[in-house]
Coordinates of C-alpha atoms and ligand atoms in Angstrom, one line a residue:
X1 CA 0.0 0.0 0.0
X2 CA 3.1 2.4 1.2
X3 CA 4.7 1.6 -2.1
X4 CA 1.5 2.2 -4.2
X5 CA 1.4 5.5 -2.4
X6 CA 5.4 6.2 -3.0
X7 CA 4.3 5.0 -6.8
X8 CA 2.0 7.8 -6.7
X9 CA 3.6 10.8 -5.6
X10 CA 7.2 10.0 -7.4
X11 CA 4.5 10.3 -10.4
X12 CA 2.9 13.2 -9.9
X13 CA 6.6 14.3 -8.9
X14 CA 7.6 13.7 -12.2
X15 CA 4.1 15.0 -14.3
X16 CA 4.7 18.2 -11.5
X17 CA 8.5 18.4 -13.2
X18 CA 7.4 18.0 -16.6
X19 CA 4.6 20.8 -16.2
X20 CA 6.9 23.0 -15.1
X21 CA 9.2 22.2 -18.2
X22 CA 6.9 22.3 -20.0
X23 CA 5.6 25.7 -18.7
X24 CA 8.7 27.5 -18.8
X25 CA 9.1 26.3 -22.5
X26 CA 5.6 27.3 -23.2
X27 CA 7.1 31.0 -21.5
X28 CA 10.4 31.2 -23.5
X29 CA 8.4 30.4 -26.4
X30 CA 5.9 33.2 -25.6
X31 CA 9.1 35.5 -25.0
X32 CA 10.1 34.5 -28.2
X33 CA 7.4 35.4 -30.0
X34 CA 6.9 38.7 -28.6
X35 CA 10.6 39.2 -29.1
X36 CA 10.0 38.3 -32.9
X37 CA 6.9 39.8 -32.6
X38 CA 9.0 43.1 -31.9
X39 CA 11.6 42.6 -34.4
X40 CA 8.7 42.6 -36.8
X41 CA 7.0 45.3 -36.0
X42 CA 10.9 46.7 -36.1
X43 CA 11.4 46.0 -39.4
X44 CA 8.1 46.7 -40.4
X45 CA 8.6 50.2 -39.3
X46 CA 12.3 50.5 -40.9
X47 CA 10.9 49.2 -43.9
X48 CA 8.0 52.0 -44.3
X49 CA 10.7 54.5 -43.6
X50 CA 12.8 52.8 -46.4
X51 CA 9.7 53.0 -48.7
X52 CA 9.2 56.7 -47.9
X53 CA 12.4 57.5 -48.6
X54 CA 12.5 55.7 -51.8
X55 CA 9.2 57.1 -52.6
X56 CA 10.8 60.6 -51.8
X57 CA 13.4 59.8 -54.3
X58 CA 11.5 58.3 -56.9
X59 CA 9.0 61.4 -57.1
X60 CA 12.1 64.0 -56.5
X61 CA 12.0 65.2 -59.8
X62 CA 15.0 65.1 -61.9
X63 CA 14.1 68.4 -63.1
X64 CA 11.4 70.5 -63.7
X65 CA 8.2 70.3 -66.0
X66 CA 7.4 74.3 -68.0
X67 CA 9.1 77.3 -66.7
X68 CA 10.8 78.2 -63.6
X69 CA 11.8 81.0 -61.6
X70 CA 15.3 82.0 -61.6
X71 CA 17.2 84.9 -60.1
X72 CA 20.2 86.9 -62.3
X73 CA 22.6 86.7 -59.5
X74 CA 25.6 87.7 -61.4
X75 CA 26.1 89.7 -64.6
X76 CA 29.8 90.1 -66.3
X77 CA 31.2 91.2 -69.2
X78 CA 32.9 88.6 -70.7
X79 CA 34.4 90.4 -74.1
X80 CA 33.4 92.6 -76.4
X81 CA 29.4 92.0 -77.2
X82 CA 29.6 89.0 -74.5
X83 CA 27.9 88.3 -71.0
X84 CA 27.7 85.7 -69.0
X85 CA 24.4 85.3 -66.8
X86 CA 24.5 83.2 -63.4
X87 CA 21.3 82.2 -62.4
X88 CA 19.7 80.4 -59.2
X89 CA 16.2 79.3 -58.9
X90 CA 14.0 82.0 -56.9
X91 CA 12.5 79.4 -54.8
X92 CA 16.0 78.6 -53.4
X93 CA 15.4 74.5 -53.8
X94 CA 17.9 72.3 -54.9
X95 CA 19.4 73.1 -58.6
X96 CA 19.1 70.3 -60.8
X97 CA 22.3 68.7 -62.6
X98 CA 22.7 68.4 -66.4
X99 CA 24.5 66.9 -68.8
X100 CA 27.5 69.1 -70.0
X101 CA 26.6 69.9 -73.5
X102 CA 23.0 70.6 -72.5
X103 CA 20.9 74.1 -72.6
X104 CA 18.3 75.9 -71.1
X105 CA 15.0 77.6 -72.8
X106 CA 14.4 81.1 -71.9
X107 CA 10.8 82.6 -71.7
X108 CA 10.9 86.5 -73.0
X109 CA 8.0 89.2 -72.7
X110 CA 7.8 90.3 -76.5
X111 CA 7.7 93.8 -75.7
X112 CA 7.2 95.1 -79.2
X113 CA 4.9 92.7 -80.3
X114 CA 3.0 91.4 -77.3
X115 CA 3.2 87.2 -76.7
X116 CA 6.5 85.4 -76.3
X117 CA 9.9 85.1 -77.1
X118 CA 11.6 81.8 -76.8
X119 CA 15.7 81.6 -76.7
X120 CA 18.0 78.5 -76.1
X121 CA 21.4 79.2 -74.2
X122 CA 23.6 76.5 -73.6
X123 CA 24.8 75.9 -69.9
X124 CA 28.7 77.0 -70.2
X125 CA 30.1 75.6 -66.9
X126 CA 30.0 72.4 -65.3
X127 CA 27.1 71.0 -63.2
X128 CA 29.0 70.4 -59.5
X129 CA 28.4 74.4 -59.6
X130 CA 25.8 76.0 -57.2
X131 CA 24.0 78.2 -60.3
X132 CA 24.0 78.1 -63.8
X133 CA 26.0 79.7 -66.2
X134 CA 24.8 80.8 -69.5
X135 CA 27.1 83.2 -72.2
X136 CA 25.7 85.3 -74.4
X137 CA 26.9 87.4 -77.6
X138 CA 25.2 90.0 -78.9
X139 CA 23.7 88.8 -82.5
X140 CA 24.2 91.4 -85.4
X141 CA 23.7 90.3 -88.9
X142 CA 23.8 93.1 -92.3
X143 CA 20.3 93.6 -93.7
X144 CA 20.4 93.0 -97.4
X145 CA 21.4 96.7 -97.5
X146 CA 24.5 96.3 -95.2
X147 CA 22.9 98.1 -92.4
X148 CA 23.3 96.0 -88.7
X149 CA 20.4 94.2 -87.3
X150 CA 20.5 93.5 -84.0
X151 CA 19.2 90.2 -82.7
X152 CA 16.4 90.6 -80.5
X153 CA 16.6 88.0 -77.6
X154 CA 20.4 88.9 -77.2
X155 CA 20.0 92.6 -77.1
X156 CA 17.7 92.3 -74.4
X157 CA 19.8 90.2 -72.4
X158 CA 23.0 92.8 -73.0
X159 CA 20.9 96.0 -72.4
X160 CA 18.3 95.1 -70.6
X161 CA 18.5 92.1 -67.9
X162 CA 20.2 93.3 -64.9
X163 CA 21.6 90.9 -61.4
X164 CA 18.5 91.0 -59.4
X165 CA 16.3 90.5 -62.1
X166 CA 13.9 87.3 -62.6
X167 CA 13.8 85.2 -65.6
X168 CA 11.5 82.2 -66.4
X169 CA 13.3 78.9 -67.6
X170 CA 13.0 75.6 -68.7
X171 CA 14.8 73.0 -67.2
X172 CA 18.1 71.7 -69.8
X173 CA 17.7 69.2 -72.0
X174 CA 19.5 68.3 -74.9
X175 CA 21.1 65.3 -76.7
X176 CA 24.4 67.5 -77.7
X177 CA 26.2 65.7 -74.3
X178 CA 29.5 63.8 -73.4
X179 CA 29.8 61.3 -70.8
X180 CA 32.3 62.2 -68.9
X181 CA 32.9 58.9 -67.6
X182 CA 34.0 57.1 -71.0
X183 CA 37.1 56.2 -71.5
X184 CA 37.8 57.0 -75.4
X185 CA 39.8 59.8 -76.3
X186 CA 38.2 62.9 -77.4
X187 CA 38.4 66.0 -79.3
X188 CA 36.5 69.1 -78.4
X189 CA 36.3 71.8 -80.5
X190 CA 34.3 74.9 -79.9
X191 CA 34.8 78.3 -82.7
X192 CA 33.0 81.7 -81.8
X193 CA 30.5 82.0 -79.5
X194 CA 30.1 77.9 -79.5
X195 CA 32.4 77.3 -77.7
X196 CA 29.6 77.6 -74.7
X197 CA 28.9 73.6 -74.8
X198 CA 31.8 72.8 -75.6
X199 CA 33.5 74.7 -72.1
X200 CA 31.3 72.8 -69.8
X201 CA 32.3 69.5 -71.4
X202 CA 35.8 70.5 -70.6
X203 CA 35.0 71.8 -67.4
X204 CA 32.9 69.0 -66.3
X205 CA 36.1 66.3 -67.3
X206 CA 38.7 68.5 -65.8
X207 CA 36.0 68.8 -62.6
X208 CA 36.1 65.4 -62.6
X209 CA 39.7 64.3 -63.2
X210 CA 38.7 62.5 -66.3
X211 CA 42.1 60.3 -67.6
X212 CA 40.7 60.8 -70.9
X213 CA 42.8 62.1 -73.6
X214 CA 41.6 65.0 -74.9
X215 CA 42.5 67.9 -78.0
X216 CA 40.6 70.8 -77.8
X217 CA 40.7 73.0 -80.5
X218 CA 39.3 76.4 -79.5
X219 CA 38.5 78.8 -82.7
X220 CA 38.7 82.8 -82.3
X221 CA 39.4 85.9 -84.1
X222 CA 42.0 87.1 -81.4
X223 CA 43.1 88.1 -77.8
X224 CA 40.0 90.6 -77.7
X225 CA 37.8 88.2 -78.2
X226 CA 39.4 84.8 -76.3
X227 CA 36.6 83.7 -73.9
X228 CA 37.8 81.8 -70.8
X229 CA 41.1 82.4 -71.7
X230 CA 42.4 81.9 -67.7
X231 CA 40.8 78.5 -66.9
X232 CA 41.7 77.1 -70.4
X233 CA 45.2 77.9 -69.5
X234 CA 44.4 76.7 -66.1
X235 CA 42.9 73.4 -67.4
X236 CA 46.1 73.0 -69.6
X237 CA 48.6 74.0 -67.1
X238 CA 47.3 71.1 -64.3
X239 CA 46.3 68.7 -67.2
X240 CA 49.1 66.9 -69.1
X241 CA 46.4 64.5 -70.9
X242 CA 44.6 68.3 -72.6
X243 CA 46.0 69.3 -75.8
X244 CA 44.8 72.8 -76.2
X245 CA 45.6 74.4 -79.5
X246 CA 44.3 77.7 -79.7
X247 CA 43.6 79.4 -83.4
X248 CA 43.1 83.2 -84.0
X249 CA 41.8 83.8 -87.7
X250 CA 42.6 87.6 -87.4
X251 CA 45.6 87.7 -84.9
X252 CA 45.5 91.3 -83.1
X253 CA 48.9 93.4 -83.0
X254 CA 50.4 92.3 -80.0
X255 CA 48.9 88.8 -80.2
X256 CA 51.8 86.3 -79.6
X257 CA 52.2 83.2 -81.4
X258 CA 53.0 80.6 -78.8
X259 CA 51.8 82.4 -75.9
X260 CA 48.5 83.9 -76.5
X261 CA 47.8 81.2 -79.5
X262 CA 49.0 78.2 -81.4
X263 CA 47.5 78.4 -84.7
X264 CA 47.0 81.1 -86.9
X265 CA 44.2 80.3 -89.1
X266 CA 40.5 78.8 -88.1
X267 CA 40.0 75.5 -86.9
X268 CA 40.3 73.3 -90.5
X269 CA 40.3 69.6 -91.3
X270 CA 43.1 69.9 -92.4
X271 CA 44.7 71.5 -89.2
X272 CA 43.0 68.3 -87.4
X273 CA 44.9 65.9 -89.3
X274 CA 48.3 67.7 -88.5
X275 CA 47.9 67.7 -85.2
X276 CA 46.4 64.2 -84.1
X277 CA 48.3 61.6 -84.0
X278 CA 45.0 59.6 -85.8
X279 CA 41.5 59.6 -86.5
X280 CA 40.1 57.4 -83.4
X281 CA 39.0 60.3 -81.1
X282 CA 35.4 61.2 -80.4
X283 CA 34.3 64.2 -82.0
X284 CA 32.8 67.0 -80.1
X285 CA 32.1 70.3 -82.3
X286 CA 29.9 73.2 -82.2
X287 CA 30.4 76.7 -84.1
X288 CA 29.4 78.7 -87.0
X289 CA 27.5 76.7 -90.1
X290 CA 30.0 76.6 -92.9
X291 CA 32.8 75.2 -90.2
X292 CA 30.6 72.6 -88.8
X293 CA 29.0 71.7 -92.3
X294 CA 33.2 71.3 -93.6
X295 CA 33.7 69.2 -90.3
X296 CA 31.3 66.9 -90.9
X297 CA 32.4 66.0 -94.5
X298 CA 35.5 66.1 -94.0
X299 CA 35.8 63.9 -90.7
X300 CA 33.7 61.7 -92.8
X301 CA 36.0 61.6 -95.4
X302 CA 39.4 60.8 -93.3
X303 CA 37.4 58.0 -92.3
X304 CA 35.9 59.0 -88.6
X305 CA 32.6 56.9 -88.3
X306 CA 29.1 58.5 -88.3
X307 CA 28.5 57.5 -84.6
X308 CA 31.7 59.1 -84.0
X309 CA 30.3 62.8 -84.9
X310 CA 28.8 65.1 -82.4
X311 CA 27.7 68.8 -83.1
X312 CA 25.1 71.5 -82.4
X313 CA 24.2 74.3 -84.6
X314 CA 23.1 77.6 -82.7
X315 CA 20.2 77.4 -85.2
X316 CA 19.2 75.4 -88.4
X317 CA 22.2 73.8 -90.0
X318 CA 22.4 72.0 -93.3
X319 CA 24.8 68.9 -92.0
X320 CA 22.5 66.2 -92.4
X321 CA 23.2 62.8 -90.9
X322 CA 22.8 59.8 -92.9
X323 CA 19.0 58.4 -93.3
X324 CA 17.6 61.8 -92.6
X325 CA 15.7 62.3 -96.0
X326 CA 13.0 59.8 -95.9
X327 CA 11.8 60.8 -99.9
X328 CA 14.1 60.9 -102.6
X329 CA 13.6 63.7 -105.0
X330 CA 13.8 61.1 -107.2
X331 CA 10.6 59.4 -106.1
X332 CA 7.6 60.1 -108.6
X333 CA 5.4 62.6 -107.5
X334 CA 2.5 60.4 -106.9
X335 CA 4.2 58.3 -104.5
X336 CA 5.5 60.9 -102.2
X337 CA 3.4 61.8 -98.8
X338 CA 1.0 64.9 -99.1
X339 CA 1.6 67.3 -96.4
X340 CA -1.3 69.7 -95.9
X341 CA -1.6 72.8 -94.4
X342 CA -5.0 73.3 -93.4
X343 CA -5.3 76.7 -92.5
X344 CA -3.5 77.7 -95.4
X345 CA -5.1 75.5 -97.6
X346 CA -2.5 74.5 -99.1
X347 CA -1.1 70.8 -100.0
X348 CA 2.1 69.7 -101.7
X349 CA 3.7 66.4 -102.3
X350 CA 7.3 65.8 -99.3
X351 CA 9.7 66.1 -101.8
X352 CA 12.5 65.1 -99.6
X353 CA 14.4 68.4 -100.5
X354 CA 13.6 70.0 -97.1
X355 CA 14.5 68.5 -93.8
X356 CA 11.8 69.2 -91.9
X357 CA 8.0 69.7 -91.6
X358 CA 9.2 73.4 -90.2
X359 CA 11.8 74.0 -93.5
X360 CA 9.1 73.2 -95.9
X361 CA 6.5 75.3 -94.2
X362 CA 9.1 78.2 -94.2
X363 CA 9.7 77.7 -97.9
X364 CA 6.1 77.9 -98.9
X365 CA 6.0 81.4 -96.5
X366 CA 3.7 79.4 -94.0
X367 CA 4.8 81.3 -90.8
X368 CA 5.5 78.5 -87.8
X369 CA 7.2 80.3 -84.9
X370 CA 10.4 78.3 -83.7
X371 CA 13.0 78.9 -81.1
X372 CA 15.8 76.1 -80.8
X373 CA 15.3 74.3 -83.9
X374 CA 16.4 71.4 -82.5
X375 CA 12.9 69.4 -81.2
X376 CA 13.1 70.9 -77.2
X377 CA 11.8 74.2 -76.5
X378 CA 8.1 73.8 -78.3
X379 CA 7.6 76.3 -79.8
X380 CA 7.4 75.0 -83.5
X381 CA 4.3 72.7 -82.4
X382 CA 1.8 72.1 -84.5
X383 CA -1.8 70.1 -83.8
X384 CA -2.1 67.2 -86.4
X385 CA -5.5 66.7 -88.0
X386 CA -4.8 63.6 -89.2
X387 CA -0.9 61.4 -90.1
X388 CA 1.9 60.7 -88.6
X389 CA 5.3 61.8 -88.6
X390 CA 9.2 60.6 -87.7
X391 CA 12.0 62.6 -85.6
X392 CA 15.3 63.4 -86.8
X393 CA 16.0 62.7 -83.7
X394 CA 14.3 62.2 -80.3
X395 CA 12.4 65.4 -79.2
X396 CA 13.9 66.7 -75.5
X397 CA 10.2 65.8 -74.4
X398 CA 7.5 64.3 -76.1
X399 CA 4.8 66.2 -77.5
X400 CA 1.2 65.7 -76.9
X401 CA -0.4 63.1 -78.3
X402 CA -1.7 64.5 -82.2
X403 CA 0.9 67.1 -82.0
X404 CA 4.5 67.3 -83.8
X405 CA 7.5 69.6 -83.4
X406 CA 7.6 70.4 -86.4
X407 CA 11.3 71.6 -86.5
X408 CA 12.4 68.0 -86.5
X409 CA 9.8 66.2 -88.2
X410 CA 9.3 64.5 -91.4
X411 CA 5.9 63.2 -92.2
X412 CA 5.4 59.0 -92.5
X413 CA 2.8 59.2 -94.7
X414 CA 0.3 61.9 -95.8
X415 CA -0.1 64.7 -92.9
X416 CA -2.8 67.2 -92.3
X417 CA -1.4 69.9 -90.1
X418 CA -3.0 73.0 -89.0
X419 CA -1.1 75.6 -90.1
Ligands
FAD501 C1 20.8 74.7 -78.7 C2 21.2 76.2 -78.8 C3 22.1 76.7 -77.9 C4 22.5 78.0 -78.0 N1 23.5 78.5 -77.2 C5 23.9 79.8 -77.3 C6 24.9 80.3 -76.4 O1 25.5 79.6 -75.6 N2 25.3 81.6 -76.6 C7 24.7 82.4 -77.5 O2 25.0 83.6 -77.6 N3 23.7 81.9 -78.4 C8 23.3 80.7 -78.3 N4 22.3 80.2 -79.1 C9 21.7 81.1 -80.0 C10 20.5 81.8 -79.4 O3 19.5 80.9 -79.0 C11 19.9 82.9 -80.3 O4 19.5 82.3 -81.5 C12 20.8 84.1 -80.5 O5 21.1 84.7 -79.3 C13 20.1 85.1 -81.4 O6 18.9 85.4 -80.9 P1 18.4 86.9 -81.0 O7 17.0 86.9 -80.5 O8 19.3 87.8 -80.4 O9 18.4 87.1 -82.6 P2 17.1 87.1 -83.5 O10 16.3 88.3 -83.4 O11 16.4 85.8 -83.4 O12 17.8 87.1 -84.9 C14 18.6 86.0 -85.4 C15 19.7 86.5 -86.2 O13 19.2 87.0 -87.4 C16 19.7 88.4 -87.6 N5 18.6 89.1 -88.2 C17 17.4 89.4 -87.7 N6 16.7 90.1 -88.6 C18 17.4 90.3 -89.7 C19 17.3 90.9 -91.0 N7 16.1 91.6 -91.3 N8 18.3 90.9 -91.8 C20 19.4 90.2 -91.5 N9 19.6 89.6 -90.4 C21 18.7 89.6 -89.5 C22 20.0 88.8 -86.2 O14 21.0 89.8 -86.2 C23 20.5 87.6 -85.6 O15 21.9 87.4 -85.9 C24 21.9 78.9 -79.0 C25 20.9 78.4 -79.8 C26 20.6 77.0 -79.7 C27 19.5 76.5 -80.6
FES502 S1 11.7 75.1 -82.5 FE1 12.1 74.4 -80.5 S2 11.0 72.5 -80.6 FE2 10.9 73.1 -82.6

């Protein structure tokens, strides 16, 4: 009976043990659950900051959609009929980077004739610098009776904008651009007033200590007129990879050959193949028409591949690029697209001679307003009533839908526009 007893207890001794182990299991798990419980609630909480962050980011724009504010900090003369503008946006928020090579759109009251005036000026510094730079020179061309005509857009700017004063801008675009972290060789060359793009490319590989080899070949008339003159020599001086060869057409008395210049003569071809050791560079090039349009074929020519080739006109330019004519003039008449100018009423067959839906317009006196030229600042838009149409290139951004800039546009098939 005893032992039965004895049996008894050392049993519910051991079920008594058991329960307990099996309680404080029970507890540790319970610990460990809240424990995980917290860590989740944790991570939950790190990932929803995560997310807003990244949402932050993702809607952070890159830049800016129509026109912006932006205050003239800085005015200077640069040389004779040239001013550089800095600018920084009037609602003091972050300033967005660009691509060197790129430009801004500037938005104009049209005092004389009421409405608009729209003006591209490329960004002439690199981006690492808190404001923009833009430099302009004062356009003058002879009337037909020799008489000076002052541009409009660039006259204002010289005689008119002051530091203080407030401009409206669109944010840069461009496709004109050089990445400054490619390795291949390069050779910049900027004549006149181009040489804006061209600068901040420079600027942006020296900012960056780029390894790169790199010629640049800097075209103008003389001393009076060398723009950046001190950082180019700076840039040289710290830089044994930059070749800088600097050509004055019309060398000033006083000039020295060697010291303030290289080359007497413009930027040629034929200069080019002196100086390089070979055709395998990348080409970089911006500046007046005929030197561009004498570039192109003759870089072409010595053999430097079409992909190779990068240039920007200040305006319409006649280089055209492989593939760009989508009509032989060849083509009979009744196969060619019919472009129609609805308000106008008029309709003529895309003979292929023009470039563009803007260059045809223009030749048939069909007034389209345009600014850049170049598919980015909008102003050449036109509603379409009914086609389609290519780009020479791709626009900075895309137009509405049933719209075309027409300053880069070629029609794929017959086009009703209304102009
Ligand atoms: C992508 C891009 C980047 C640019 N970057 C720069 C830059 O960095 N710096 C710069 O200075 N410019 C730059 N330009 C050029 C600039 O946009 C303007 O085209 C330039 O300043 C001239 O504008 P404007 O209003 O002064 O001249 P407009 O009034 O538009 O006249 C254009 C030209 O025609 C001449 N003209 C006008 N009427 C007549 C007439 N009846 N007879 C004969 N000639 C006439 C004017 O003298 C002028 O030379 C750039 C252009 C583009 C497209
Ligand atoms: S003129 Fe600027 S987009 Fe066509």
């Amino acid at each position: 009976m005893l032992w039965t007893y004895l049996g008894a207890a050392l049993l519910l001794l051991v079920i008594g043990l058991l329960g307990l182990n099996v309680l404080a299991a029970l507890r540790r798990m319970r610990e460990d659950t809240a424990r995980a419980a917290l860590d989740l609630a944790r991570f939950q909480e790190e990932l929803a900051i995560l997310r807003e962050k990244h949402r932050k980011v993702a809607l952070e724009p890159l830049s800016w959609n129509g026109f912006r504010k932006f205050v003239v900090n800085r005015k200077t003369a640069d040389g004779p009929g040239v001013c550089s503008f800095y600018l920084t946006p009037h609602d003091a928020k972050p300033l967005p980077a660009f691509k060197p090579g790129q430009y801004v759109t500037f938005r104009l009251p049209d005092a004389r004739h009421g409405g608009q005036l729209i003006r591209c000026y490329s960004l002439s510094d690199h981006p690492a610098q808190p404001h923009y730079r833009v430099t302009i020179k004062r356009a003058s061309t002879p009337d037909a009776a020799g008489a000076p005509v002052a541009g409009v857009c660039s006259s204002i700017f010289h005689d008119q904008i002051r530091e203080g004063d407030i401009l409206d801008l669109r944010a840069p675009l461009g496709h004109f651009t050089i990445e400054p972290t490619d390795p291949e060789p390069v050779v910049l060359i900027g004549s006149g007033i181009g040489i804006t793009p061209i600068f901040s490319m420079l600027a942006t590989l020296m900012h960056q200590q780029s390894r790169r080899t790199i010629w640049f070949f800097h075209g103008v008339r003389n001393s009076r007129e060398h723009l950046f003159k001190a950082e180019l020599a700076a840039f040289a001086r710290a830089n044994p990879q930059l070749h800088l060869r600097t050509c004055y057409s019309q060398p000033a008395p006083g000039d020295r050959l060697g010291e303030d210049y290289q080359v007497a003569g413009r930027v040629t071809l034929e200069l080019l193949q002196r100086e390089l050791p070979s055709n395998n560079f990348r080409f970089y090039y911006c500046g007046p028409g005929a030197m561009m349009e004498e570039l192109t074929s003759g870089l072409k020519q010595w053999g430097v591949p079409d992909p190779h080739l990068h240039y920007e006109a200040f305006g319409a330019l006649s280089v055209k690029r492989v593939g760009h004519v989508t009509a032989a003039p060849a083509t009979p008449a009744a196969m060619r697209p019919l472009v129609t100018f609805h308000k106008t009423g008029t309709t003529v067959p895309w003979d292929g001679v023009h470039e563009t839906l803007l260059d045809l317009a223009e030749h048939l006196g069909i007034g389209i307003a345009s600014g850049c030229r170049a598919g980015n600042c909008g102003t050449c838009v036109l509603a379409m009533q009914s086609g389609e149409v290519s780009y020479l290139q791709p626009p900075g951004s895309p137009p509405e839908a049933r719209t075309c800039l027409t300053c880069i546009a070629q029609p794929k098939g017959n086009v009703v526009l209304d102009a």
